[in-house]
Amino acid sequence: MNTVGQGVREIRIREEEGAFRVIYVVRFEDAIHVLHCFQKQTQKTRKADLDLAAKRYRDLVKELNR
């Protein structure tokens, strides 16, 4: 998921209740950072979900570079 940020990955989960996604990054040594998780409503991931994950990624990079 380089569209969100460098080193960002996605877990895809399918259950009877639907499809779920977890967007996370392990690029940093201190922890695994979950950027966003949500239930998919359509085949394509909504731009709003990708934008939110990207914003959280940028905020995380800023915080860790202080």
PDB file of C-alpha atoms in Angstrom:
ATOM      1  CA  MET A   1       0.000   0.000   0.000  1.00  0.00           C
ATOM      2  CA  ASN A   2       2.633   2.484  -1.058  1.00  0.00           C
ATOM      3  CA  THR A   3      -0.201   4.841  -2.013  1.00  0.00           C
ATOM      4  CA  VAL A   4      -0.713   5.322   1.744  1.00  0.00           C
ATOM      5  CA  GLY A   5       2.968   5.398   2.740  1.00  0.00           C
ATOM      6  CA  GLN A   6       6.288   3.595   2.599  1.00  0.00           C
ATOM      7  CA  GLY A   7       6.164   0.206   4.302  1.00  0.00           C
ATOM      8  CA  VAL A   8       2.374   0.215   4.762  1.00  0.00           C
ATOM      9  CA  ARG A   9       0.696  -3.191   4.518  1.00  0.00           C
ATOM     10  CA  GLU A  10      -2.868  -4.492   4.524  1.00  0.00           C
ATOM     11  CA  ILE A  11      -4.535  -7.505   6.111  1.00  0.00           C
ATOM     12  CA  ARG A  12      -7.655  -8.756   4.330  1.00  0.00           C
ATOM     13  CA  ILE A  13     -10.220 -10.694   6.346  1.00  0.00           C
ATOM     14  CA  ARG A  14     -13.342 -12.393   5.000  1.00  0.00           C
ATOM     15  CA  GLU A  15     -16.056 -13.462   7.426  1.00  0.00           C
ATOM     16  CA  GLU A  16     -19.736 -14.299   7.124  1.00  0.00           C
ATOM     17  CA  GLU A  17     -20.437 -10.702   8.206  1.00  0.00           C
ATOM     18  CA  GLY A  18     -18.425  -9.306   5.302  1.00  0.00           C
ATOM     19  CA  ALA A  19     -14.935  -8.238   4.270  1.00  0.00           C
ATOM     20  CA  PHE A  20     -12.662  -6.290   6.615  1.00  0.00           C
ATOM     21  CA  ARG A  21      -9.347  -4.498   6.134  1.00  0.00           C
ATOM     22  CA  VAL A  22      -6.588  -3.535   8.545  1.00  0.00           C
ATOM     23  CA  ILE A  23      -4.011  -1.041   7.264  1.00  0.00           C
ATOM     24  CA  TYR A  24      -0.800  -1.004   9.306  1.00  0.00           C
ATOM     25  CA  VAL A  25       2.895  -0.156   9.191  1.00  0.00           C
ATOM     26  CA  VAL A  26       5.836  -2.059  10.707  1.00  0.00           C
ATOM     27  CA  ARG A  27       8.553   0.173   9.311  1.00  0.00           C
ATOM     28  CA  PHE A  28       9.358   1.650  12.709  1.00  0.00           C
ATOM     29  CA  GLU A  29      11.264  -0.377  15.300  1.00  0.00           C
ATOM     30  CA  ASP A  30       9.170   0.423  18.359  1.00  0.00           C
ATOM     31  CA  ALA A  31       5.801  -1.109  17.420  1.00  0.00           C
ATOM     32  CA  ILE A  32       3.294  -2.159  14.817  1.00  0.00           C
ATOM     33  CA  HIS A  33       1.137   0.891  14.154  1.00  0.00           C
ATOM     34  CA  VAL A  34      -2.448   0.282  13.003  1.00  0.00           C
ATOM     35  CA  LEU A  35      -3.430   3.215  10.813  1.00  0.00           C
ATOM     36  CA  HIS A  36      -7.024   2.253  10.027  1.00  0.00           C
ATOM     37  CA  CYS A  37      -9.384  -0.716  10.102  1.00  0.00           C
ATOM     38  CA  PHE A  38     -12.822  -0.904   8.564  1.00  0.00           C
ATOM     39  CA  GLN A  39     -15.487  -3.103   7.017  1.00  0.00           C
ATOM     40  CA  LYS A  40     -15.553  -3.006   3.231  1.00  0.00           C
ATOM     41  CA  GLN A  41     -18.840  -1.974   1.697  1.00  0.00           C
ATOM     42  CA  THR A  42     -17.840  -2.226  -1.976  1.00  0.00           C
ATOM     43  CA  GLN A  43     -15.246  -4.049  -4.107  1.00  0.00           C
ATOM     44  CA  LYS A  44     -12.974  -1.010  -4.277  1.00  0.00           C
ATOM     45  CA  THR A  45     -11.518   0.564  -1.138  1.00  0.00           C
ATOM     46  CA  ARG A  46     -13.060   3.984  -0.621  1.00  0.00           C
ATOM     47  CA  LYS A  47     -10.826   7.013  -1.172  1.00  0.00           C
ATOM     48  CA  ALA A  48     -11.892   8.353   2.238  1.00  0.00           C
ATOM     49  CA  ASP A  49     -10.467   5.233   3.929  1.00  0.00           C
ATOM     50  CA  LEU A  50      -7.172   5.522   2.034  1.00  0.00           C
ATOM     51  CA  ASP A  51      -6.956   9.268   2.743  1.00  0.00           C
ATOM     52  CA  LEU A  52      -7.523   8.708   6.464  1.00  0.00           C
ATOM     53  CA  ALA A  53      -4.807   6.044   6.618  1.00  0.00           C
ATOM     54  CA  ALA A  54      -2.413   8.312   4.678  1.00  0.00           C
ATOM     55  CA  LYS A  55      -3.080  11.232   7.047  1.00  0.00           C
ATOM     56  CA  ARG A  56      -2.457   9.041  10.078  1.00  0.00           C
ATOM     57  CA  TYR A  57       0.752   7.770   8.460  1.00  0.00           C
ATOM     58  CA  ARG A  58       2.005  11.333   7.866  1.00  0.00           C
ATOM     59  CA  ASP A  59       1.110  12.316  11.438  1.00  0.00           C
ATOM     60  CA  LEU A  60       2.950   9.264  12.782  1.00  0.00           C
ATOM     61  CA  VAL A  61       6.088  10.052  10.758  1.00  0.00           C
ATOM     62  CA  LYS A  62       6.025  13.650  12.052  1.00  0.00           C
ATOM     63  CA  GLU A  63       5.633  12.509  15.659  1.00  0.00           C
ATOM     64  CA  LEU A  64       8.422   9.949  15.459  1.00  0.00           C
ATOM     65  CA  ASN A  65      10.848  12.398  13.797  1.00  0.00           C
ATOM     66  CA  ARG A  66      10.650  14.927  16.629  1.00  0.00           C
TER      67      ARG A  66
END
